[in-house]
Amino acid sequence: MTWLEQLAVFGAGVAAGGINTIVGSGTLITFPVLLAIGYPPVTANVSNTVGLVPGSVSGVIGYRRELVGQGPRLLRLGVASLLGAITGAIALLTMPEQAFKAIVPVLIILALVLVVVQPRLAAWVKSRRDADTAPEHGGPVLFGSIYATGVYGGYFGAAQGVLLIGLLGVFVHDELQRLNAVKNMLALLVNAVSAAIFIVVADIAWEAVVLIAAGSIIGGQLGARVGRKLSPTVLRAVIVVVGTIAVVRLLTS
């Protein structure tokens, strides 16, 4: 990579780390950047997953106060995320790259739709919570849904956080900030398990990993401390633009 490409990957890592901590969808920043500088799609995806793990750790640390007292919940839902991540990562590595190139544009479009409708999703979650209809702990339906989200996260993962916070808000009765902390922890688990599998068996671009990791650590702390002050509309607009570029890049490559 040239120094300008290195700077772009590092900057994308900062943005992704912050966005992931706040809402999710950071992959829609880093993945297109890796594609733009010439990495093959699968290599870009696995390298991106490995690189974002330190940022996920940073985000969890930033929300550590909200995790207090949630051990049993994290253990229960963490099992679902763990199993889903293994399934998704194996699917990514065993399916041909042409299948990945065909599936991922659809997944990105789905992720972009989720990002756009996230305000309405959040309002619906809030109305369910205000109505006091959500149980204190999620049941089998939530476990299965978290598993499915883990499969998605292990395979690609953009907007995984949006899916998680929506599911948790509907099925669990608790404060939104505490649920966001759980979301960050589950996303970390999915990314870490997938990354461990990828490191063992996949072709990884380590230069990109280091740059994304360094940037996402900074971004994770920024997202936890000051990210809530940023305009959600601006963040969503950036994600939609970058995600659209990624779709065009994949379809024309």
mmCIF file of N, CA and C in Angstrom, residues 74-200:
data_model
loop_
_atom_site.group_PDB
_atom_site.id
_atom_site.type_symbol
_atom_site.label_atom_id
_atom_site.label_comp_id
_atom_site.label_asym_id
_atom_site.label_seq_id
_atom_site.Cartn_x
_atom_site.Cartn_y
_atom_site.Cartn_z
ATOM 1 N N LEU A 74 -25.477 -12.322 29.449
ATOM 2 C CA LEU A 74 -24.384 -12.412 28.496
ATOM 3 C C LEU A 74 -23.992 -13.866 28.239
ATOM 4 N N LEU A 75 -24.009 -14.682 29.290
ATOM 5 C CA LEU A 75 -23.654 -16.091 29.131
ATOM 6 C C LEU A 75 -24.653 -16.793 28.227
ATOM 7 N N ARG A 76 -25.950 -16.567 28.470
ATOM 8 C CA ARG A 76 -27.007 -17.223 27.699
ATOM 9 C C ARG A 76 -26.954 -16.805 26.224
ATOM 10 N N LEU A 77 -26.928 -15.508 25.988
ATOM 11 C CA LEU A 77 -26.942 -15.021 24.614
ATOM 12 C C LEU A 77 -25.588 -15.197 23.935
ATOM 13 N N GLY A 78 -24.527 -15.204 24.736
ATOM 14 C CA GLY A 78 -23.195 -15.417 24.174
ATOM 15 C C GLY A 78 -23.044 -16.781 23.533
ATOM 16 N N VAL A 79 -23.691 -17.791 24.102
ATOM 17 C CA VAL A 79 -23.658 -19.129 23.500
ATOM 18 C C VAL A 79 -24.277 -19.093 22.107
ATOM 19 N N ALA A 80 -25.392 -18.395 21.966
ATOM 20 C CA ALA A 80 -26.046 -18.284 20.656
ATOM 21 C C ALA A 80 -25.136 -17.569 19.655
ATOM 22 N N SER A 81 -24.503 -16.477 20.092
ATOM 23 C CA SER A 81 -23.601 -15.740 19.204
ATOM 24 C C SER A 81 -22.398 -16.587 18.815
ATOM 25 N N LEU A 82 -21.863 -17.345 19.774
ATOM 26 C CA LEU A 82 -20.713 -18.208 19.516
ATOM 27 C C LEU A 82 -21.029 -19.251 18.450
ATOM 28 N N LEU A 83 -22.143 -19.934 18.612
ATOM 29 C CA LEU A 83 -22.531 -20.969 17.646
ATOM 30 C C LEU A 83 -22.807 -20.360 16.274
ATOM 31 N N GLY A 84 -23.466 -19.204 16.261
ATOM 32 C CA GLY A 84 -23.752 -18.549 14.991
ATOM 33 C C GLY A 84 -22.494 -18.096 14.279
ATOM 34 N N ALA A 85 -21.535 -17.551 15.025
ATOM 35 C CA ALA A 85 -20.287 -17.087 14.426
ATOM 36 C C ALA A 85 -19.520 -18.230 13.780
ATOM 37 N N ILE A 86 -19.466 -19.373 14.457
ATOM 38 C CA ILE A 86 -18.778 -20.539 13.897
ATOM 39 C C ILE A 86 -19.443 -20.969 12.594
ATOM 40 N N THR A 87 -20.767 -21.015 12.595
ATOM 41 C CA THR A 87 -21.510 -21.411 11.393
ATOM 42 C C THR A 87 -21.239 -20.454 10.237
ATOM 43 N N GLY A 88 -21.317 -19.151 10.514
ATOM 44 C CA GLY A 88 -21.119 -18.161 9.462
ATOM 45 C C GLY A 88 -19.705 -18.156 8.907
ATOM 46 N N ALA A 89 -18.707 -18.284 9.801
ATOM 47 C CA ALA A 89 -17.317 -18.279 9.350
ATOM 48 C C ALA A 89 -17.007 -19.498 8.489
ATOM 49 N N ILE A 90 -17.521 -20.669 8.891
ATOM 50 C CA ILE A 90 -17.306 -21.875 8.097
ATOM 51 C C ILE A 90 -17.977 -21.747 6.733
ATOM 52 N N ALA A 91 -19.171 -21.165 6.712
ATOM 53 C CA ALA A 91 -19.872 -20.964 5.441
ATOM 54 C C ALA A 91 -19.060 -20.074 4.510
ATOM 55 N N LEU A 92 -18.470 -19.013 5.062
ATOM 56 C CA LEU A 92 -17.672 -18.100 4.249
ATOM 57 C C LEU A 92 -16.475 -18.815 3.632
ATOM 58 N N LEU A 93 -15.820 -19.651 4.422
ATOM 59 C CA LEU A 93 -14.588 -20.291 3.970
ATOM 60 C C LEU A 93 -14.831 -21.487 3.059
ATOM 61 N N THR A 94 -15.992 -22.085 3.131
ATOM 62 C CA THR A 94 -16.262 -23.281 2.324
ATOM 63 C C THR A 94 -17.002 -22.970 1.031
ATOM 64 N N MET A 95 -17.655 -21.821 0.980
ATOM 65 C CA MET A 95 -18.361 -21.460 -0.253
ATOM 66 C C MET A 95 -17.384 -20.804 -1.228
ATOM 67 N N PRO A 96 -17.569 -20.983 -2.539
ATOM 68 C CA PRO A 96 -16.666 -20.363 -3.520
ATOM 69 C C PRO A 96 -16.761 -18.841 -3.484
ATOM 70 N N GLU A 97 -15.673 -18.183 -3.900
ATOM 71 C CA GLU A 97 -15.634 -16.724 -3.864
ATOM 72 C C GLU A 97 -16.711 -16.113 -4.736
ATOM 73 N N GLN A 98 -17.070 -16.786 -5.822
ATOM 74 C CA GLN A 98 -18.129 -16.258 -6.684
ATOM 75 C C GLN A 98 -19.450 -16.189 -5.934
ATOM 76 N N ALA A 99 -19.689 -17.152 -5.059
ATOM 77 C CA ALA A 99 -20.913 -17.123 -4.255
ATOM 78 C C ALA A 99 -20.882 -15.941 -3.305
ATOM 79 N N PHE A 100 -19.717 -15.682 -2.708
ATOM 80 C CA PHE A 100 -19.580 -14.537 -1.813
ATOM 81 C C PHE A 100 -19.854 -13.239 -2.570
ATOM 82 N N LYS A 101 -19.295 -13.113 -3.767
ATOM 83 C CA LYS A 101 -19.478 -11.889 -4.550
ATOM 84 C C LYS A 101 -20.934 -11.707 -4.972
ATOM 85 N N ALA A 102 -21.677 -12.824 -5.083
ATOM 86 C CA ALA A 102 -23.088 -12.728 -5.452
ATOM 87 C C ALA A 102 -23.953 -12.397 -4.237
ATOM 88 N N ILE A 103 -23.598 -12.950 -3.078
ATOM 89 C CA ILE A 103 -24.416 -12.792 -1.875
ATOM 90 C C ILE A 103 -24.187 -11.462 -1.184
ATOM 91 N N VAL A 104 -22.926 -11.028 -1.104
ATOM 92 C CA VAL A 104 -22.600 -9.851 -0.295
ATOM 93 C C VAL A 104 -23.279 -8.567 -0.765
ATOM 94 N N PRO A 105 -23.396 -8.286 -2.074
ATOM 95 C CA PRO A 105 -24.150 -7.080 -2.450
ATOM 96 C C PRO A 105 -25.561 -7.064 -1.885
ATOM 97 N N VAL A 106 -26.212 -8.239 -1.860
ATOM 98 C CA VAL A 106 -27.557 -8.326 -1.281
ATOM 99 C C VAL A 106 -27.505 -8.034 0.215
ATOM 100 N N LEU A 107 -26.499 -8.588 0.902
ATOM 101 C CA LEU A 107 -26.353 -8.350 2.337
ATOM 102 C C LEU A 107 -26.063 -6.879 2.635
ATOM 103 N N ILE A 108 -25.242 -6.253 1.795
ATOM 104 C CA ILE A 108 -24.945 -4.838 2.004
ATOM 105 C C ILE A 108 -26.193 -3.994 1.818
ATOM 106 N N ILE A 109 -26.959 -4.294 0.777
ATOM 107 C CA ILE A 109 -28.204 -3.545 0.552
ATOM 108 C C ILE A 109 -29.146 -3.715 1.740
ATOM 109 N N LEU A 110 -29.253 -4.950 2.238
ATOM 110 C CA LEU A 110 -30.064 -5.195 3.425
ATOM 111 C C LEU A 110 -29.553 -4.380 4.610
ATOM 112 N N ALA A 111 -28.231 -4.345 4.768
ATOM 113 C CA ALA A 111 -27.645 -3.573 5.864
ATOM 114 C C ALA A 111 -27.934 -2.088 5.719
ATOM 115 N N LEU A 112 -27.857 -1.581 4.493
ATOM 116 C CA LEU A 112 -28.140 -0.161 4.265
ATOM 117 C C LEU A 112 -29.593 0.165 4.592
ATOM 118 N N VAL A 113 -30.488 -0.725 4.215
ATOM 119 C CA VAL A 113 -31.902 -0.514 4.547
ATOM 120 C C VAL A 113 -32.082 -0.459 6.064
ATOM 121 N N LEU A 114 -31.410 -1.361 6.770
ATOM 122 C CA LEU A 114 -31.506 -1.373 8.229
ATOM 123 C C LEU A 114 -30.967 -0.083 8.831
ATOM 124 N N VAL A 115 -29.873 0.417 8.276
ATOM 125 C CA VAL A 115 -29.305 1.667 8.779
ATOM 126 C C VAL A 115 -30.283 2.816 8.571
ATOM 127 N N VAL A 116 -30.921 2.858 7.408
ATOM 128 C CA VAL A 116 -31.859 3.937 7.094
ATOM 129 C C VAL A 116 -33.085 3.882 7.999
ATOM 130 N N VAL A 117 -33.604 2.677 8.247
ATOM 131 C CA VAL A 117 -34.826 2.551 9.045
ATOM 132 C C VAL A 117 -34.526 2.464 10.537
ATOM 133 N N GLN A 118 -33.254 2.546 10.921
ATOM 134 C CA GLN A 118 -32.889 2.402 12.326
ATOM 135 C C GLN A 118 -33.637 3.358 13.257
ATOM 136 N N PRO A 119 -33.871 4.627 12.889
ATOM 137 C CA PRO A 119 -34.644 5.501 13.792
ATOM 138 C C PRO A 119 -36.054 4.967 14.062
ATOM 139 N N ARG A 120 -36.725 4.476 13.021
ATOM 140 C CA ARG A 120 -38.066 3.920 13.226
ATOM 141 C C ARG A 120 -37.994 2.634 14.040
ATOM 142 N N LEU A 121 -36.953 1.831 13.784
ATOM 143 C CA LEU A 121 -36.774 0.617 14.565
ATOM 144 C C LEU A 121 -36.562 0.950 16.033
ATOM 145 N N ALA A 122 -35.751 1.975 16.294
ATOM 146 C CA ALA A 122 -35.498 2.387 17.673
ATOM 147 C C ALA A 122 -36.785 2.892 18.338
ATOM 148 N N ALA A 123 -37.600 3.638 17.578
ATOM 149 C CA ALA A 123 -38.858 4.143 18.135
ATOM 150 C C ALA A 123 -39.810 3.000 18.459
ATOM 151 N N TRP A 124 -39.825 1.979 17.587
ATOM 152 C CA TRP A 124 -40.680 0.824 17.837
ATOM 153 C C TRP A 124 -40.212 0.063 19.072
ATOM 154 N N VAL A 125 -38.874 -0.091 19.177
ATOM 155 C CA VAL A 125 -38.311 -0.744 20.357
ATOM 156 C C VAL A 125 -38.701 0.008 21.616
ATOM 157 N N LYS A 126 -38.603 1.335 21.560
ATOM 158 C CA LYS A 126 -38.930 2.148 22.732
ATOM 159 C C LYS A 126 -40.409 2.002 23.102
ATOM 160 N N SER A 127 -41.279 1.953 22.099
ATOM 161 C CA SER A 127 -42.703 1.811 22.383
ATOM 162 C C SER A 127 -43.003 0.462 23.023
ATOM 163 N N ARG A 128 -42.320 -0.587 22.570
ATOM 164 C CA ARG A 128 -42.510 -1.902 23.189
ATOM 165 C C ARG A 128 -42.039 -1.881 24.639
ATOM 166 N N ARG A 129 -40.907 -1.182 24.869
ATOM 167 C CA ARG A 129 -40.351 -1.135 26.222
ATOM 168 C C ARG A 129 -41.236 -0.292 27.132
ATOM 169 N N ASP A 130 -41.732 0.833 26.620
ATOM 170 C CA ASP A 130 -42.606 1.692 27.412
ATOM 171 C C ASP A 130 -43.911 0.988 27.762
ATOM 172 N N ALA A 131 -44.351 0.123 26.847
ATOM 173 C CA ALA A 131 -45.583 -0.616 27.094
ATOM 174 C C ALA A 131 -45.381 -1.749 28.087
ATOM 175 N N ASP A 132 -44.109 -1.954 28.476
ATOM 176 C CA ASP A 132 -43.770 -2.975 29.468
ATOM 177 C C ASP A 132 -44.202 -4.369 29.002
ATOM 178 N N THR A 133 -44.067 -4.620 27.709
ATOM 179 C CA THR A 133 -44.448 -5.925 27.173
ATOM 180 C C THR A 133 -43.247 -6.836 26.975
ATOM 181 N N ALA A 134 -42.045 -6.286 27.045
ATOM 182 C CA ALA A 134 -40.858 -7.106 26.846
ATOM 183 C C ALA A 134 -40.501 -7.830 28.137
ATOM 184 N N PRO A 135 -40.151 -9.114 28.058
ATOM 185 C CA PRO A 135 -39.796 -9.848 29.265
ATOM 186 C C PRO A 135 -38.450 -9.412 29.812
ATOM 187 N N GLU A 136 -38.204 -9.760 31.067
ATOM 188 C CA GLU A 136 -36.929 -9.378 31.687
ATOM 189 C C GLU A 136 -35.755 -10.065 31.004
ATOM 190 N N HIS A 137 -35.945 -11.313 30.590
ATOM 191 C CA HIS A 137 -34.902 -12.055 29.886
ATOM 192 C C HIS A 137 -35.512 -12.660 28.624
ATOM 193 N N GLY A 138 -34.699 -12.711 27.565
ATOM 194 C CA GLY A 138 -35.183 -13.268 26.314
ATOM 195 C C GLY A 138 -35.412 -14.769 26.406
ATOM 196 N N GLY A 139 -36.340 -15.288 25.631
ATOM 197 C CA GLY A 139 -36.651 -16.704 25.611
ATOM 198 C C GLY A 139 -36.053 -17.394 24.405
ATOM 199 N N PRO A 140 -36.600 -18.545 24.005
ATOM 200 C CA PRO A 140 -36.071 -19.314 22.877
ATOM 201 C C PRO A 140 -36.067 -18.547 21.556
ATOM 202 N N VAL A 141 -37.074 -17.710 21.341
ATOM 203 C CA VAL A 141 -37.132 -16.954 20.084
ATOM 204 C C VAL A 141 -35.945 -15.995 19.996
ATOM 205 N N LEU A 142 -35.624 -15.323 21.101
ATOM 206 C CA LEU A 142 -34.468 -14.427 21.094
ATOM 207 C C LEU A 142 -33.182 -15.222 20.894
ATOM 208 N N PHE A 143 -33.045 -16.372 21.559
ATOM 209 C CA PHE A 143 -31.844 -17.201 21.408
ATOM 210 C C PHE A 143 -31.637 -17.570 19.939
ATOM 211 N N GLY A 144 -32.711 -18.020 19.288
ATOM 212 C CA GLY A 144 -32.613 -18.388 17.883
ATOM 213 C C GLY A 144 -32.294 -17.201 16.992
ATOM 214 N N SER A 145 -32.851 -16.044 17.332
ATOM 215 C CA SER A 145 -32.601 -14.840 16.531
ATOM 216 C C SER A 145 -31.158 -14.360 16.697
ATOM 217 N N ILE A 146 -30.635 -14.450 17.920
ATOM 218 C CA ILE A 146 -29.244 -14.071 18.155
ATOM 219 C C ILE A 146 -28.307 -15.027 17.424
ATOM 220 N N TYR A 147 -28.665 -16.313 17.400
ATOM 221 C CA TYR A 147 -27.879 -17.287 16.637
ATOM 222 C C TYR A 147 -27.839 -16.909 15.149
ATOM 223 N N ALA A 148 -29.010 -16.600 14.582
ATOM 224 C CA ALA A 148 -29.078 -16.236 13.170
ATOM 225 C C ALA A 148 -28.259 -14.973 12.886
ATOM 226 N N THR A 149 -28.309 -14.021 13.801
ATOM 227 C CA THR A 149 -27.504 -12.808 13.642
ATOM 228 C C THR A 149 -26.019 -13.137 13.711
ATOM 229 N N GLY A 150 -25.650 -14.109 14.558
ATOM 230 C CA GLY A 150 -24.264 -14.541 14.635
ATOM 231 C C GLY A 150 -23.794 -15.179 13.339
ATOM 232 N N VAL A 151 -24.676 -15.959 12.696
ATOM 233 C CA VAL A 151 -24.344 -16.540 11.388
ATOM 234 C C VAL A 151 -24.061 -15.427 10.385
ATOM 235 N N TYR A 152 -24.937 -14.445 10.367
ATOM 236 C CA TYR A 152 -24.754 -13.290 9.477
ATOM 237 C C TYR A 152 -23.447 -12.566 9.796
ATOM 238 N N GLY A 153 -23.182 -12.357 11.096
ATOM 239 C CA GLY A 153 -21.968 -11.663 11.503
ATOM 240 C C GLY A 153 -20.711 -12.434 11.150
ATOM 241 N N GLY A 154 -20.740 -13.766 11.304
ATOM 242 C CA GLY A 154 -19.583 -14.564 10.949
ATOM 243 C C GLY A 154 -19.317 -14.588 9.460
ATOM 244 N N TYR A 155 -20.373 -14.446 8.662
ATOM 245 C CA TYR A 155 -20.236 -14.471 7.204
ATOM 246 C C TYR A 155 -19.832 -13.109 6.656
ATOM 247 N N PHE A 156 -20.477 -12.045 7.140
ATOM 248 C CA PHE A 156 -20.160 -10.703 6.646
ATOM 249 C C PHE A 156 -20.254 -9.662 7.754
ATOM 250 N N GLY A 157 -21.425 -9.426 8.292
ATOM 251 C CA GLY A 157 -21.529 -8.678 9.538
ATOM 252 C C GLY A 157 -21.891 -7.213 9.495
ATOM 253 N N ALA A 158 -22.006 -6.587 8.321
ATOM 254 C CA ALA A 158 -22.377 -5.172 8.296
ATOM 255 C C ALA A 158 -23.775 -4.992 8.872
ATOM 256 N N ALA A 159 -23.935 -4.011 9.762
ATOM 257 C CA ALA A 159 -25.204 -3.716 10.437
ATOM 258 C C ALA A 159 -25.624 -4.817 11.405
ATOM 259 N N GLN A 160 -24.680 -5.671 11.788
ATOM 260 C CA GLN A 160 -24.960 -6.671 12.806
ATOM 261 C C GLN A 160 -25.439 -6.003 14.093
ATOM 262 N N GLY A 161 -24.832 -4.861 14.438
ATOM 263 C CA GLY A 161 -25.216 -4.152 15.656
ATOM 264 C C GLY A 161 -26.648 -3.654 15.609
ATOM 265 N N VAL A 162 -27.095 -3.208 14.433
ATOM 266 C CA VAL A 162 -28.469 -2.732 14.291
ATOM 267 C C VAL A 162 -29.448 -3.876 14.556
ATOM 268 N N LEU A 163 -29.140 -5.043 14.003
ATOM 269 C CA LEU A 163 -29.985 -6.209 14.230
ATOM 270 C C LEU A 163 -30.022 -6.579 15.712
ATOM 271 N N LEU A 164 -28.847 -6.589 16.345
ATOM 272 C CA LEU A 164 -28.764 -6.998 17.743
ATOM 273 C C LEU A 164 -29.532 -6.059 18.662
ATOM 274 N N ILE A 165 -29.353 -4.744 18.483
ATOM 275 C CA ILE A 165 -30.016 -3.802 19.393
ATOM 276 C C ILE A 165 -31.528 -3.844 19.177
ATOM 277 N N GLY A 166 -31.956 -4.088 17.931
ATOM 278 C CA GLY A 166 -33.390 -4.211 17.679
ATOM 279 C C GLY A 166 -33.979 -5.433 18.367
ATOM 280 N N LEU A 167 -33.288 -6.571 18.264
ATOM 281 C CA LEU A 167 -33.766 -7.798 18.895
ATOM 282 C C LEU A 167 -33.777 -7.673 20.414
ATOM 283 N N LEU A 168 -32.695 -7.148 20.977
ATOM 284 C CA LEU A 168 -32.610 -7.013 22.430
ATOM 285 C C LEU A 168 -33.681 -6.065 22.963
ATOM 286 N N GLY A 169 -33.918 -4.980 22.232
ATOM 287 C CA GLY A 169 -34.917 -4.019 22.680
ATOM 288 C C GLY A 169 -36.320 -4.581 22.691
ATOM 289 N N VAL A 170 -36.609 -5.487 21.755
ATOM 290 C CA VAL A 170 -37.944 -6.071 21.674
ATOM 291 C C VAL A 170 -38.134 -7.171 22.718
ATOM 292 N N PHE A 171 -37.120 -8.008 22.899
ATOM 293 C CA PHE A 171 -37.291 -9.202 23.717
ATOM 294 C C PHE A 171 -36.810 -9.073 25.162
ATOM 295 N N VAL A 172 -36.076 -8.010 25.482
ATOM 296 C CA VAL A 172 -35.531 -7.868 26.832
ATOM 297 C C VAL A 172 -35.978 -6.546 27.424
ATOM 298 N N HIS A 173 -36.459 -6.564 28.632
ATOM 299 C CA HIS A 173 -36.899 -5.346 29.307
ATOM 300 C C HIS A 173 -35.749 -4.785 30.131
ATOM 301 N N ASP A 174 -35.113 -3.739 29.602
ATOM 302 C CA ASP A 174 -33.992 -3.098 30.299
ATOM 303 C C ASP A 174 -33.721 -1.752 29.642
ATOM 304 N N GLU A 175 -32.838 -0.972 30.264
ATOM 305 C CA GLU A 175 -32.482 0.339 29.721
ATOM 306 C C GLU A 175 -31.718 0.169 28.406
ATOM 307 N N LEU A 176 -31.928 1.107 27.484
ATOM 308 C CA LEU A 176 -31.343 0.998 26.154
ATOM 309 C C LEU A 176 -29.818 1.011 26.210
ATOM 310 N N GLN A 177 -29.220 1.830 27.091
ATOM 311 C CA GLN A 177 -27.771 1.877 27.179
ATOM 312 C C GLN A 177 -27.198 0.545 27.670
ATOM 313 N N ARG A 178 -27.889 -0.119 28.580
ATOM 314 C CA ARG A 178 -27.441 -1.434 29.032
ATOM 315 C C ARG A 178 -27.559 -2.470 27.913
ATOM 316 N N LEU A 179 -28.614 -2.353 27.115
ATOM 317 C CA LEU A 179 -28.763 -3.244 25.976
ATOM 318 C C LEU A 179 -27.699 -2.967 24.919
ATOM 319 N N ASN A 180 -27.325 -1.716 24.756
ATOM 320 C CA ASN A 180 -26.267 -1.373 23.806
ATOM 321 C C ASN A 180 -24.945 -1.993 24.240
ATOM 322 N N ALA A 181 -24.703 -2.038 25.560
ATOM 323 C CA ALA A 181 -23.498 -2.678 26.071
ATOM 324 C C ALA A 181 -23.506 -4.169 25.760
ATOM 325 N N VAL A 182 -24.670 -4.808 25.910
ATOM 326 C CA VAL A 182 -24.798 -6.233 25.558
ATOM 327 C C VAL A 182 -24.559 -6.416 24.065
ATOM 328 N N LYS A 183 -25.130 -5.523 23.270
ATOM 329 C CA LYS A 183 -24.925 -5.582 21.816
ATOM 330 C C LYS A 183 -23.441 -5.545 21.475
ATOM 331 N N ASN A 184 -22.703 -4.646 22.101
ATOM 332 C CA ASN A 184 -21.266 -4.533 21.834
ATOM 333 C C ASN A 184 -20.536 -5.810 22.226
ATOM 334 N N MET A 185 -20.934 -6.414 23.339
ATOM 335 C CA MET A 185 -20.272 -7.630 23.798
ATOM 336 C C MET A 185 -20.561 -8.801 22.863
ATOM 337 N N LEU A 186 -21.797 -8.939 22.417
ATOM 338 C CA LEU A 186 -22.144 -10.030 21.504
ATOM 339 C C LEU A 186 -21.454 -9.853 20.151
ATOM 340 N N ALA A 187 -21.393 -8.623 19.660
ATOM 341 C CA ALA A 187 -20.706 -8.358 18.394
ATOM 342 C C ALA A 187 -19.216 -8.666 18.522
ATOM 343 N N LEU A 188 -18.626 -8.329 19.671
ATOM 344 C CA LEU A 188 -17.222 -8.662 19.917
ATOM 345 C C LEU A 188 -17.020 -10.170 19.872
ATOM 346 N N LEU A 189 -17.911 -10.918 20.509
ATOM 347 C CA LEU A 189 -17.782 -12.362 20.534
ATOM 348 C C LEU A 189 -17.835 -12.945 19.123
ATOM 349 N N VAL A 190 -18.787 -12.479 18.330
ATOM 350 C CA VAL A 190 -18.909 -12.967 16.951
ATOM 351 C C VAL A 190 -17.652 -12.645 16.154
ATOM 352 N N ASN A 191 -17.191 -11.402 16.257
ATOM 353 C CA ASN A 191 -16.000 -11.001 15.507
ATOM 354 C C ASN A 191 -14.761 -11.758 15.955
ATOM 355 N N ALA A 192 -14.614 -11.958 17.272
ATOM 356 C CA ALA A 192 -13.423 -12.621 17.796
ATOM 357 C C ALA A 192 -13.386 -14.091 17.395
ATOM 358 N N VAL A 193 -14.527 -14.777 17.492
ATOM 359 C CA VAL A 193 -14.576 -16.191 17.110
ATOM 360 C C VAL A 193 -14.304 -16.347 15.614
ATOM 361 N N SER A 194 -14.947 -15.513 14.808
ATOM 362 C CA SER A 194 -14.716 -15.569 13.362
ATOM 363 C C SER A 194 -13.256 -15.271 13.039
ATOM 364 N N ALA A 195 -12.697 -14.251 13.693
ATOM 365 C CA ALA A 195 -11.306 -13.877 13.445
ATOM 366 C C ALA A 195 -10.359 -15.018 13.797
ATOM 367 N N ALA A 196 -10.625 -15.713 14.911
ATOM 368 C CA ALA A 196 -9.767 -16.834 15.307
ATOM 369 C C ALA A 196 -9.765 -17.922 14.242
ATOM 370 N N ILE A 197 -10.934 -18.201 13.684
ATOM 371 C CA ILE A 197 -11.027 -19.205 12.621
ATOM 372 C C ILE A 197 -10.298 -18.728 11.378
ATOM 373 N N PHE A 198 -10.488 -17.471 11.009
ATOM 374 C CA PHE A 198 -9.861 -16.931 9.809
ATOM 375 C C PHE A 198 -8.337 -16.933 9.929
ATOM 376 N N ILE A 199 -7.813 -16.592 11.095
ATOM 377 C CA ILE A 199 -6.364 -16.536 11.291
ATOM 378 C C ILE A 199 -5.734 -17.904 11.035
ATOM 379 N N VAL A 200 -6.440 -18.961 11.411
ATOM 380 C CA VAL A 200 -5.901 -20.314 11.271
ATOM 381 C C VAL A 200 -5.922 -20.793 9.815
#
